[in-house]
mmCIF file with all atom_site columns, C-alpha atoms in Angstrom:
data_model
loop_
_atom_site.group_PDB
_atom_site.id
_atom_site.type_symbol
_atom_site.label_atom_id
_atom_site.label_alt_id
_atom_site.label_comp_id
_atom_site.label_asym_id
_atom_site.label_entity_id
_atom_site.label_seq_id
_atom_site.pdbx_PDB_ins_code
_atom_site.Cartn_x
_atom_site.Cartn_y
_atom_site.Cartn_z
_atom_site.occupancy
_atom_site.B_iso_or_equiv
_atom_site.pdbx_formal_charge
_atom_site.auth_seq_id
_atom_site.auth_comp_id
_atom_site.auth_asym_id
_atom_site.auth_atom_id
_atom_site.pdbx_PDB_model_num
ATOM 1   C CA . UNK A 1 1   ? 0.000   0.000  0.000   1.00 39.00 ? 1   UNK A CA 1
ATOM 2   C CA . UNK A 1 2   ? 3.210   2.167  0.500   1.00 42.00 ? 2   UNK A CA 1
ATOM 3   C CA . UNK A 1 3   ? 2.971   2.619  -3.664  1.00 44.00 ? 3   UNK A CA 1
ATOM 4   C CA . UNK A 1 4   ? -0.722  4.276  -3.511  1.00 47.00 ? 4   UNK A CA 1
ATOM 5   C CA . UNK A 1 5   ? 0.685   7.084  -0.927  1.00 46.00 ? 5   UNK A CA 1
ATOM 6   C CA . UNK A 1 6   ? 3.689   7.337  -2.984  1.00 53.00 ? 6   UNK A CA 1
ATOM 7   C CA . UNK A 1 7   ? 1.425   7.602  -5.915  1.00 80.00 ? 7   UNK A CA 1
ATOM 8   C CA . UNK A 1 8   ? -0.481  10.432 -4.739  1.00 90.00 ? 8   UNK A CA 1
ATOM 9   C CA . UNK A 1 9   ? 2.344   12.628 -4.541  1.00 89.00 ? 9   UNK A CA 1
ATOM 10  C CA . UNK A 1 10  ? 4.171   11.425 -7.829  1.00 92.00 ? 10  UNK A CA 1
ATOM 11  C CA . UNK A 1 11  ? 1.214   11.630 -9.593  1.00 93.00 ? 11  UNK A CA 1
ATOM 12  C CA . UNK A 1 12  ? 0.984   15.703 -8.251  1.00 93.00 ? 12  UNK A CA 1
ATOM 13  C CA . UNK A 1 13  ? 4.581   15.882 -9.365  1.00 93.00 ? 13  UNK A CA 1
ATOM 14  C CA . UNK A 1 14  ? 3.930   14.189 -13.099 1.00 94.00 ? 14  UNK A CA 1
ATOM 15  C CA . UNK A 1 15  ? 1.031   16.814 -13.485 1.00 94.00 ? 15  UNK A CA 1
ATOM 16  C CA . UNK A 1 16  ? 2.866   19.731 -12.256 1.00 93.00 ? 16  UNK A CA 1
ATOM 17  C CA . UNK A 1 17  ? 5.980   19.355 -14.131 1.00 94.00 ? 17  UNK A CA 1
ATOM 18  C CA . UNK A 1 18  ? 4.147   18.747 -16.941 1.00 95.00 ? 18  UNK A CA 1
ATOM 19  C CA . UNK A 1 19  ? 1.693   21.473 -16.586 1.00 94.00 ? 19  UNK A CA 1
ATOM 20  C CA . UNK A 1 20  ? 5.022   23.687 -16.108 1.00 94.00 ? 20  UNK A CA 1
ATOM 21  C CA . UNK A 1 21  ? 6.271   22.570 -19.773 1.00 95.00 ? 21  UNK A CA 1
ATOM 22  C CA . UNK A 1 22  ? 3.003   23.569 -21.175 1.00 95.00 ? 22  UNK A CA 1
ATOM 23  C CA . UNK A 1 23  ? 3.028   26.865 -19.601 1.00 94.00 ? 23  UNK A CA 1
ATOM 24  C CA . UNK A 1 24  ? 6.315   27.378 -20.920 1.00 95.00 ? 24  UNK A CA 1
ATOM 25  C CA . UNK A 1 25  ? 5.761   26.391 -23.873 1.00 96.00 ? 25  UNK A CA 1
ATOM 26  C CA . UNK A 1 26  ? 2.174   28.274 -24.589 1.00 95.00 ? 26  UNK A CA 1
ATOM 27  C CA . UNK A 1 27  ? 3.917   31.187 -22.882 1.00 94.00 ? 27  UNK A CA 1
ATOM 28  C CA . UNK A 1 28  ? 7.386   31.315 -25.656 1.00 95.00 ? 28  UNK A CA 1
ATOM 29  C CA . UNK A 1 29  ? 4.520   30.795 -28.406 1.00 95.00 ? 29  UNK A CA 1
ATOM 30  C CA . UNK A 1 30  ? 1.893   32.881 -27.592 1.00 94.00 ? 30  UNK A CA 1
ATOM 31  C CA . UNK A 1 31  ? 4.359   35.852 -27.001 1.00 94.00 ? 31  UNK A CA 1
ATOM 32  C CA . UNK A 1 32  ? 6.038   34.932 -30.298 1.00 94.00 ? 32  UNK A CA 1
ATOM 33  C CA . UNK A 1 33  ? 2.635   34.854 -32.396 1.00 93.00 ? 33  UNK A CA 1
ATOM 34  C CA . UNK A 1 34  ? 1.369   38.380 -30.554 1.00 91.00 ? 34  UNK A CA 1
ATOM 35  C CA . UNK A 1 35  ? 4.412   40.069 -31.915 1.00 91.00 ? 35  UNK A CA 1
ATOM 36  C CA . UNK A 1 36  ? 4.070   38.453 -35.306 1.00 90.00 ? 36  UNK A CA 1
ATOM 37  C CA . UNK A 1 37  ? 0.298   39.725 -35.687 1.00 88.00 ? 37  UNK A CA 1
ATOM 38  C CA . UNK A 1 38  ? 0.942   43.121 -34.319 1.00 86.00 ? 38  UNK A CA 1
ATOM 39  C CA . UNK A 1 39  ? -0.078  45.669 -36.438 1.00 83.00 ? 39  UNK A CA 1
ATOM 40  C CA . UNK A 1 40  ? -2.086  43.113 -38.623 1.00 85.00 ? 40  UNK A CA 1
ATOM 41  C CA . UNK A 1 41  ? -5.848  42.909 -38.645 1.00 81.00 ? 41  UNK A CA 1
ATOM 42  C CA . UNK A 1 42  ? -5.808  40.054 -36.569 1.00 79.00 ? 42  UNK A CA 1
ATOM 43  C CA . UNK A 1 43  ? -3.895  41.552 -33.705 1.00 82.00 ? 43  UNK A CA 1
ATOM 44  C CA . UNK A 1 44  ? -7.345  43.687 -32.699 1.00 83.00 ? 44  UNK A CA 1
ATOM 45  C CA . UNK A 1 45  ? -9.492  40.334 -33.182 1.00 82.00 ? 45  UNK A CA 1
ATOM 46  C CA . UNK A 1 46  ? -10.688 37.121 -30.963 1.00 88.00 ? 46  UNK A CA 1
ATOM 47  C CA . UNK A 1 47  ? -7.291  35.779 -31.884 1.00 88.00 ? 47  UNK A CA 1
ATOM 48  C CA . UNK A 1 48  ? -6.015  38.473 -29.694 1.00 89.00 ? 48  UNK A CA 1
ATOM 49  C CA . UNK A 1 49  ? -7.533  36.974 -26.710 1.00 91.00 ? 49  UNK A CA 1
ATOM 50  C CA . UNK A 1 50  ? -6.731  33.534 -27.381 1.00 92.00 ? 50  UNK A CA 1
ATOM 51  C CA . UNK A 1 51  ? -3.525  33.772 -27.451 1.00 92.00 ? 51  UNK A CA 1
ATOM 52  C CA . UNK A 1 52  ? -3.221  35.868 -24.528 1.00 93.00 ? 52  UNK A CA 1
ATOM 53  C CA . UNK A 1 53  ? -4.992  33.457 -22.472 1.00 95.00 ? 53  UNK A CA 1
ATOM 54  C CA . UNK A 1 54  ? -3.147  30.846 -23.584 1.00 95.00 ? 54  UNK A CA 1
ATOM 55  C CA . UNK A 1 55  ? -0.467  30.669 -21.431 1.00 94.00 ? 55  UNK A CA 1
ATOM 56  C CA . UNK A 1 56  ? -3.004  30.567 -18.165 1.00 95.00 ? 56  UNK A CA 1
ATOM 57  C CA . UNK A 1 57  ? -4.793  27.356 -19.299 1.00 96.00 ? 57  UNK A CA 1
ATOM 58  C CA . UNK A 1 58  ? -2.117  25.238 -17.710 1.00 95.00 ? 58  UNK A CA 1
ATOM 59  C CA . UNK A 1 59  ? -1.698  27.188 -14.571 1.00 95.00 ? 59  UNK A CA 1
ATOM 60  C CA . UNK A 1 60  ? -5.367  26.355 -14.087 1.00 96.00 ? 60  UNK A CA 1
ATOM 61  C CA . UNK A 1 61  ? -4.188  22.675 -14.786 1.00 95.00 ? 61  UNK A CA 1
ATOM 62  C CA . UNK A 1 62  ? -1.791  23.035 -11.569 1.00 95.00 ? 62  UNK A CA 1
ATOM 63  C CA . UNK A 1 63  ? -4.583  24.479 -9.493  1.00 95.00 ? 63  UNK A CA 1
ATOM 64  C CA . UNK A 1 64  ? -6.522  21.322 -10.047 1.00 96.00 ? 64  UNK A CA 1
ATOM 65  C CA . UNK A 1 65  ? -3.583  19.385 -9.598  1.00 95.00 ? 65  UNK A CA 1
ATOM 66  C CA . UNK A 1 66  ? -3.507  20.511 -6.387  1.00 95.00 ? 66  UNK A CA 1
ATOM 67  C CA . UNK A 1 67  ? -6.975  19.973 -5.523  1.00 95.00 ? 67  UNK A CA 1
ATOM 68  C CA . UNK A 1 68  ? -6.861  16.374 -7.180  1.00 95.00 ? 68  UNK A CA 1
ATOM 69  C CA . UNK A 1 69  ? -3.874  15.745 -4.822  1.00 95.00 ? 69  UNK A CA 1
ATOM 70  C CA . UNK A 1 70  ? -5.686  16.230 -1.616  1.00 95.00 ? 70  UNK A CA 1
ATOM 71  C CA . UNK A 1 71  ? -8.493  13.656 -3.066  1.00 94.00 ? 71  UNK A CA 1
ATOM 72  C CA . UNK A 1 72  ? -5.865  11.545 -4.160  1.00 93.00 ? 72  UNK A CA 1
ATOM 73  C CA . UNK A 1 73  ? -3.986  11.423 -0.988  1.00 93.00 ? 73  UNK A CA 1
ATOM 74  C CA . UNK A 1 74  ? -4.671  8.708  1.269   1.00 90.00 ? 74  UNK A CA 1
ATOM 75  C CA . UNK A 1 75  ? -2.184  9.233  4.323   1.00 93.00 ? 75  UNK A CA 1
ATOM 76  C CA . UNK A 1 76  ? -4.875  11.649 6.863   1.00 95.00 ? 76  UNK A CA 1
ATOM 77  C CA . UNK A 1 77  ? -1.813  13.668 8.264   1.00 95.00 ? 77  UNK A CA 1
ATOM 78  C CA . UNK A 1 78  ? -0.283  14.487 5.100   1.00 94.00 ? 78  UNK A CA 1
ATOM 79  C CA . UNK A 1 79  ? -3.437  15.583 3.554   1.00 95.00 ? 79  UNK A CA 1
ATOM 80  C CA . UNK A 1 80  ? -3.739  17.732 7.113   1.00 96.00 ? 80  UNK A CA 1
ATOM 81  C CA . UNK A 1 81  ? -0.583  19.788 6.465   1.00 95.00 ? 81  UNK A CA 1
ATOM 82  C CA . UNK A 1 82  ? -0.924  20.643 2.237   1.00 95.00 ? 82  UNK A CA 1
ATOM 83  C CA . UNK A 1 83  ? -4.598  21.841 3.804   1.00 97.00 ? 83  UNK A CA 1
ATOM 84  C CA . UNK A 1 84  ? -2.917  23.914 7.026   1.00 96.00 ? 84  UNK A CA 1
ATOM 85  C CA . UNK A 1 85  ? -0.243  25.369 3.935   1.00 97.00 ? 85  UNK A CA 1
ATOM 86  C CA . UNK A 1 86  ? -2.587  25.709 1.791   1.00 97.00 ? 86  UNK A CA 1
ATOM 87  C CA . UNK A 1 87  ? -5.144  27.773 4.466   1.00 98.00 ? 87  UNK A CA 1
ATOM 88  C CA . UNK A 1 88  ? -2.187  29.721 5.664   1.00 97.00 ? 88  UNK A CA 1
ATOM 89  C CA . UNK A 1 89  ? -0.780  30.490 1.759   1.00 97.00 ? 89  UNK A CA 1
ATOM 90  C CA . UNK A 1 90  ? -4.590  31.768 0.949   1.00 98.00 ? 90  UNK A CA 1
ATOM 91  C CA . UNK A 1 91  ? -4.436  33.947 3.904   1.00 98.00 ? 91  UNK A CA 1
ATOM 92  C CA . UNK A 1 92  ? -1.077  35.767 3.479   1.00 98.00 ? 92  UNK A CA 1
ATOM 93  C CA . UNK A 1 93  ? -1.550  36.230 -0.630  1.00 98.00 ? 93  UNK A CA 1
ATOM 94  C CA . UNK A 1 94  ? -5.109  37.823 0.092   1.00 98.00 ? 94  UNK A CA 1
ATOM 95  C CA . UNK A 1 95  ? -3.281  39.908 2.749   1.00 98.00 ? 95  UNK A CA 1
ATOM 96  C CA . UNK A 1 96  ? -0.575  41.061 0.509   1.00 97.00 ? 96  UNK A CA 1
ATOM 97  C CA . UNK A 1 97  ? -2.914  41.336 -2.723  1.00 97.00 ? 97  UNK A CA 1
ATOM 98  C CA . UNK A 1 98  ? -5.550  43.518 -0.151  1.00 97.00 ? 98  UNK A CA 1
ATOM 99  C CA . UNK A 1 99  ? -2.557  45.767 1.424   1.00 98.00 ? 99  UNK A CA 1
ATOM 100 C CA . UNK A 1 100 ? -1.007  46.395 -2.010  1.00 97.00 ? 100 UNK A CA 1
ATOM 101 C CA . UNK A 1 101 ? -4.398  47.129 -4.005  1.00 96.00 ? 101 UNK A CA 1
ATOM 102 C CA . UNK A 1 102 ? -4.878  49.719 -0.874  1.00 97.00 ? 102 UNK A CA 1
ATOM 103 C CA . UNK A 1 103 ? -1.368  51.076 -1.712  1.00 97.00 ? 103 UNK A CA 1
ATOM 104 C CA . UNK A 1 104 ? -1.774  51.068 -5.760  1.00 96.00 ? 104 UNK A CA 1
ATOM 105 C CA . UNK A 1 105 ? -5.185  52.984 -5.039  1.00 95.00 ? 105 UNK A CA 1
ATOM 106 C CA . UNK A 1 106 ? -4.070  56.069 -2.917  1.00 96.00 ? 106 UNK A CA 1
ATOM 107 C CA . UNK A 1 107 ? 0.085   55.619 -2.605  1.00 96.00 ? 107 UNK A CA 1
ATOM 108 C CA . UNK A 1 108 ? 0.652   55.394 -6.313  1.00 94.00 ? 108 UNK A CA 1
ATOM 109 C CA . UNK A 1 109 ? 2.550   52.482 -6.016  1.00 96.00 ? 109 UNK A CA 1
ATOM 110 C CA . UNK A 1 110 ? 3.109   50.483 -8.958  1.00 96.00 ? 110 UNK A CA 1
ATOM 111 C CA . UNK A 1 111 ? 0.380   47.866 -10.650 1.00 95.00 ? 111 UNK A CA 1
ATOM 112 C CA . UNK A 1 112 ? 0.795   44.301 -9.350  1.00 96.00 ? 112 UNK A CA 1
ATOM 113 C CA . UNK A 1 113 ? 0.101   41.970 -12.103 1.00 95.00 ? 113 UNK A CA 1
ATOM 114 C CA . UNK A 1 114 ? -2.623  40.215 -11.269 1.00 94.00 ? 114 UNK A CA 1
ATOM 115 C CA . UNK A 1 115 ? -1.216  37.104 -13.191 1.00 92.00 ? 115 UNK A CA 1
ATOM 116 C CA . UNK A 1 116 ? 1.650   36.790 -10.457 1.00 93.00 ? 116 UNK A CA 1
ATOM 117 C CA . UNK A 1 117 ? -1.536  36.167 -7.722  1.00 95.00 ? 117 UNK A CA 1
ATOM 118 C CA . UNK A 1 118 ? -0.720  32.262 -8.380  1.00 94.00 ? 118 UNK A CA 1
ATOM 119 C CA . UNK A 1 119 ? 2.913   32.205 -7.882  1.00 94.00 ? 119 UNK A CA 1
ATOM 120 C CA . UNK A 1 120 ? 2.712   34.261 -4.522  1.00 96.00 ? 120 UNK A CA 1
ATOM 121 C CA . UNK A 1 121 ? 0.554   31.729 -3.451  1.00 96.00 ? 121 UNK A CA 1
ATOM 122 C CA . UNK A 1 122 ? 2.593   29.018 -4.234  1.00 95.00 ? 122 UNK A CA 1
ATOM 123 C CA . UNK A 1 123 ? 6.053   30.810 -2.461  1.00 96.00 ? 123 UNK A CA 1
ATOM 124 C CA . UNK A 1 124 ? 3.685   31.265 0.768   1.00 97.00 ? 124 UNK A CA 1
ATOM 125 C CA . UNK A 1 125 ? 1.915   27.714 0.471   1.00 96.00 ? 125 UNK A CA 1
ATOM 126 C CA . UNK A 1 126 ? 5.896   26.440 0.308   1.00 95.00 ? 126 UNK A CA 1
ATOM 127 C CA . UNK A 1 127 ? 6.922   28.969 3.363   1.00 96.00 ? 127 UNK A CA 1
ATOM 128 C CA . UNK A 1 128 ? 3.838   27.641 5.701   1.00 96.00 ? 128 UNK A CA 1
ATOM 129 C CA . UNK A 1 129 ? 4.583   24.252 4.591   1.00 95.00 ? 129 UNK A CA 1
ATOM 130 C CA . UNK A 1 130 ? 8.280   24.141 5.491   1.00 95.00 ? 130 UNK A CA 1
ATOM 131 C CA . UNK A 1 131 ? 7.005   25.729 9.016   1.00 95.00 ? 131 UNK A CA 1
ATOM 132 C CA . UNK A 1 132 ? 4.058   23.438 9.726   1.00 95.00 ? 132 UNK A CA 1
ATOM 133 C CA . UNK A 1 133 ? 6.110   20.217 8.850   1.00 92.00 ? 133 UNK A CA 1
ATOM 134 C CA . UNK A 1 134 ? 8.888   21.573 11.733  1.00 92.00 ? 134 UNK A CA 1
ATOM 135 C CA . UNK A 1 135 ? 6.449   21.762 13.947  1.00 89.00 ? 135 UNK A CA 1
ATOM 136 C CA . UNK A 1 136 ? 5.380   17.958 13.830  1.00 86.00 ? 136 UNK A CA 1
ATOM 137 C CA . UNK A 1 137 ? 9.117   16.779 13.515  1.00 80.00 ? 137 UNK A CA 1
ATOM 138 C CA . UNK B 2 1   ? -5.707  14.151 23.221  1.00 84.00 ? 1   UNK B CA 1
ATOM 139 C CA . UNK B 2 2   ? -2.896  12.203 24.999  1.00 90.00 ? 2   UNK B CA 1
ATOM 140 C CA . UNK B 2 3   ? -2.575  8.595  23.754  1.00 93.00 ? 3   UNK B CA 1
ATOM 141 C CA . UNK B 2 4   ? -0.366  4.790  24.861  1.00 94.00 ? 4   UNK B CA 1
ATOM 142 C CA . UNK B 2 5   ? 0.440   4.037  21.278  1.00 94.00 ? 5   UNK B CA 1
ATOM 143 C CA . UNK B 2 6   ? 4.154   3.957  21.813  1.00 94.00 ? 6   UNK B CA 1
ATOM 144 C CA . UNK B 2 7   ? 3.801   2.126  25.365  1.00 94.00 ? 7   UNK B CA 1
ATOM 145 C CA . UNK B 2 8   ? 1.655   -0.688 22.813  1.00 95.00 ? 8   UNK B CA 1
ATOM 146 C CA . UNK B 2 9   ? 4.060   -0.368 20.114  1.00 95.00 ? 9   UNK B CA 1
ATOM 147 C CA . UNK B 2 10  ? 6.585   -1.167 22.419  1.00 93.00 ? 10  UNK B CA 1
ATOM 148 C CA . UNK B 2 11  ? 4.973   -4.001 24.101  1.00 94.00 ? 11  UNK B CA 1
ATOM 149 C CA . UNK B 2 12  ? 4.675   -5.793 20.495  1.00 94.00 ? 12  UNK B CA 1
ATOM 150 C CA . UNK B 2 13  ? 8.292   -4.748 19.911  1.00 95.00 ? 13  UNK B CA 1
ATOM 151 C CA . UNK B 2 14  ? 7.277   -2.994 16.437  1.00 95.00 ? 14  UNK B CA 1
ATOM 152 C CA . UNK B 2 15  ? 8.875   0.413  14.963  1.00 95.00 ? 15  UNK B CA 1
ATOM 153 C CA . UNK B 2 16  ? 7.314   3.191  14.191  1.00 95.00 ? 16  UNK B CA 1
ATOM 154 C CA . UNK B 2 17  ? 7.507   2.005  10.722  1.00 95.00 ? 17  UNK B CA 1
ATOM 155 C CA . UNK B 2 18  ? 5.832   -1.329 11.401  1.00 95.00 ? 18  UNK B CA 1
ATOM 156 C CA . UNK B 2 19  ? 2.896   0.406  12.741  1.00 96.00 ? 19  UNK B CA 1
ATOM 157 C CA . UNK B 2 20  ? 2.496   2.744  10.020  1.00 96.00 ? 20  UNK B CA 1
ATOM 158 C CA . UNK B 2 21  ? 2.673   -0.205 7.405   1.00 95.00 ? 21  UNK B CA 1
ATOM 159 C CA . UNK B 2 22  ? -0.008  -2.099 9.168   1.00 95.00 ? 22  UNK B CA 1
ATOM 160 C CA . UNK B 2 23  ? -2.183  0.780  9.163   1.00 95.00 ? 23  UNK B CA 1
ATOM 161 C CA . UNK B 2 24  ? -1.408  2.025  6.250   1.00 93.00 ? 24  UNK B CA 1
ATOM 162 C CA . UNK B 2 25  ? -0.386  5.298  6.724   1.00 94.00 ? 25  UNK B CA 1
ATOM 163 C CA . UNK B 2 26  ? 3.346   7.058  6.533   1.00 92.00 ? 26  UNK B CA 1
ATOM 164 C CA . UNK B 2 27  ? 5.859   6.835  9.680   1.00 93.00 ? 27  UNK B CA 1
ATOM 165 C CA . UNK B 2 28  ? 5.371   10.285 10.396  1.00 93.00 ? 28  UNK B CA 1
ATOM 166 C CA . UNK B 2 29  ? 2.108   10.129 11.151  1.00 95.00 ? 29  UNK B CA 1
ATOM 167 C CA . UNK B 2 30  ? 2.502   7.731  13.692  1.00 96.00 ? 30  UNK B CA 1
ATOM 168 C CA . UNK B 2 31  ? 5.055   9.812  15.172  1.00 95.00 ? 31  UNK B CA 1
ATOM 169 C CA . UNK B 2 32  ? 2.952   12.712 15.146  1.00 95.00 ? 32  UNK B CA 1
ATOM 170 C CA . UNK B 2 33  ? -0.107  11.118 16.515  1.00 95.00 ? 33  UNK B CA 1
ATOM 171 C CA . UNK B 2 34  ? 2.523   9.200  19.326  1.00 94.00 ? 34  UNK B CA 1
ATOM 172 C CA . UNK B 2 35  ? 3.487   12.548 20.328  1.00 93.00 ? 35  UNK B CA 1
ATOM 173 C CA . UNK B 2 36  ? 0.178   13.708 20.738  1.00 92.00 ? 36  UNK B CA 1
ATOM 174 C CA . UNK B 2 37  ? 1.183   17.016 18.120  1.00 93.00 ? 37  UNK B CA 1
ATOM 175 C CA . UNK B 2 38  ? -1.836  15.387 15.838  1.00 94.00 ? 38  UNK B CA 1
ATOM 176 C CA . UNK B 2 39  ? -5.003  13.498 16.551  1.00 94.00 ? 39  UNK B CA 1
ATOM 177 C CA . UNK B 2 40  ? -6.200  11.550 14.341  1.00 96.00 ? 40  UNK B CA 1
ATOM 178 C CA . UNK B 2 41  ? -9.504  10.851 12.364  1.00 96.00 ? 41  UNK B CA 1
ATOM 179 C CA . UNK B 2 42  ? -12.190 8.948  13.851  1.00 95.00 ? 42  UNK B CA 1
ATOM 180 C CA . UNK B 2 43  ? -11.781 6.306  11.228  1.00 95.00 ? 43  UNK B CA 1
ATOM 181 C CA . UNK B 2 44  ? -8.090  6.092  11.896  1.00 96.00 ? 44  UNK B CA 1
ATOM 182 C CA . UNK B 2 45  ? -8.325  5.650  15.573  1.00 96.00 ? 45  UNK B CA 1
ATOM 183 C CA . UNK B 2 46  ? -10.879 2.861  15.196  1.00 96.00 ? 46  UNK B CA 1
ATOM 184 C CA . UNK B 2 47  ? -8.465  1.168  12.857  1.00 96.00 ? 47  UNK B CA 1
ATOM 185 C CA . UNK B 2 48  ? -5.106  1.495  15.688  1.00 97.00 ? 48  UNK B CA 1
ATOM 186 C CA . UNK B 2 49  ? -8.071  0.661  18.242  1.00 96.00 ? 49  UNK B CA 1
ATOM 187 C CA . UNK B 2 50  ? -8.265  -2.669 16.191  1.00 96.00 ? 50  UNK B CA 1
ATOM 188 C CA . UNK B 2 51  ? -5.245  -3.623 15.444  1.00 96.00 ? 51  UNK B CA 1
ATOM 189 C CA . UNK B 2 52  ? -4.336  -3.488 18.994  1.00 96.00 ? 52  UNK B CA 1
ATOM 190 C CA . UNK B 2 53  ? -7.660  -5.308 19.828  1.00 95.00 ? 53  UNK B CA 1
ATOM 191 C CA . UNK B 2 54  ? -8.708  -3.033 22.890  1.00 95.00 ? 54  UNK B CA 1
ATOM 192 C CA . UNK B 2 55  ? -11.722 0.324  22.551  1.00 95.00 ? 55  UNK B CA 1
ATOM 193 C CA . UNK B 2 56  ? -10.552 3.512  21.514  1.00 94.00 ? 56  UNK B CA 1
ATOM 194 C CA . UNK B 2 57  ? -10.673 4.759  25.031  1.00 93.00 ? 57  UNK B CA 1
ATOM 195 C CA . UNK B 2 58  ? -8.068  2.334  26.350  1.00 93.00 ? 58  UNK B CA 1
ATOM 196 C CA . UNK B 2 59  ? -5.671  3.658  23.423  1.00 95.00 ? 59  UNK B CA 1
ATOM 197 C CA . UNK B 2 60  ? -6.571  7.532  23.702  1.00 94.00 ? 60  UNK B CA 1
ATOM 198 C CA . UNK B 2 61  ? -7.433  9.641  26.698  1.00 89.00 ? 61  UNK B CA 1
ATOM 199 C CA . UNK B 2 62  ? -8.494  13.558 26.763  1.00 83.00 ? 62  UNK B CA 1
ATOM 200 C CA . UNK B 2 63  ? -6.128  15.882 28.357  1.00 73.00 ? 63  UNK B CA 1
ATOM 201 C CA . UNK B 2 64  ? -8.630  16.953 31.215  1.00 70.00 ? 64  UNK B CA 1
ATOM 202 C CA . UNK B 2 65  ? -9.163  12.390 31.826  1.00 63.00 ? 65  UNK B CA 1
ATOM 203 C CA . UNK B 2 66  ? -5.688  12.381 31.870  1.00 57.00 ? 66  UNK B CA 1
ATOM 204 C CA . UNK B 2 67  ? -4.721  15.094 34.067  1.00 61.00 ? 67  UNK B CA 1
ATOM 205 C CA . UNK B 2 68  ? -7.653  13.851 36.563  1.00 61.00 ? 68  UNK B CA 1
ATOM 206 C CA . UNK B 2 69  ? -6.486  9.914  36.332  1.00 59.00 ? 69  UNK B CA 1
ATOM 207 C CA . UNK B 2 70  ? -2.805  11.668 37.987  1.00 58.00 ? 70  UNK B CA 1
#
């Protein structure tokens, strides 16, 4: 049974990595293809938008990754700690995405792309994680 | 919750990692749930309750039960 928890996990790991190459991938070409239509008739049409949502389609692959994870995980106390990282990662990106809209409003700080909302999620899902696991060791 | 599972784990002479095999979970959280740091799921304490062949409640004790029994 030790290969359906270590399943779980590598299964996370086979769709992440390969949800990464697809984002790189759709990111290289879809930035390649809007400079090639610029100035063209099609750079005003729906192709516009397809391409520029392109490169998002396997982010939201990783975001069910995750969630598929936590159903495919059958070890309770493992599951327990992605969900505690998880939890704590949701509340410090919608703390830093609420102070910095605040600051962008009436500071004039600069415009946080809203695309980078994922990956701050992920670098405080990984910080909490890291913590939370120290504190059961 | 405060719990014997290393005093019945000792008893039967198996690891931490011959525990978790049996009940099918990972070696850490046995440790965790040994060291009382995490409790564990209704379904999972009926399954160590089990395996060790004795109620829940000889296996696990509340804090306040605990602190009274001393």
């Amino acid at each position: 049974m030790a290969e359906v928890r270590g399943t779980a996990r590598s299964r996370y790991l086979k769709r992440f990595t390969l949800s990464m190459i697809a984002y790189a991938g759709l990111l290289i070409a879809s930035v390649l293809a809007l400079e090639y239509i610029e100035g063209s008739e099609l750079a005003n049409g729906p192709w516009r938008f397809a391409l520029a949502v392109a490169p998002s389609l396997p982010l939201l692959a990783t975001i069910w990754a995750m969630g598929a994870y936590l159903v495919d995980e059958a070890d309770e106390f493992k599951r327990s700690i992605v969900v505690q990282s998880m939890l704590w990662g949701l509340g410090l990106t919608l703390s830093f995405t609420s102070v910095w809209g605040f600051l962008e409003e009436f500071a004039q700080v600069s415009r946080f792309p809203l695309y980078l909302t994922f990956p701050v999620f992920c670098l405080c899902m990984g910080v909490a994680q890291f913590f939370i696991w120290r504190r059961y060791k | 919750m405060r719990n014997r599972l290393k005093v019945l784990r000792a008893e039967r002479n198996w690891s931490q990692a011959d525990l978790a095999e049996q009940l099918d979970v990972s070696r850490q959280s046995v440790n965790a749930i040994e060291t009382g740091k995490y409790d564990p799921s209704l379904p999972l304490a009926f399954k160590i309750a089990a395996l060790f062949g004795m109620p829940i409640e000889h296996i696990f004790f509340n804090n306040d039960a605990a602190q009274a029994a001393e």
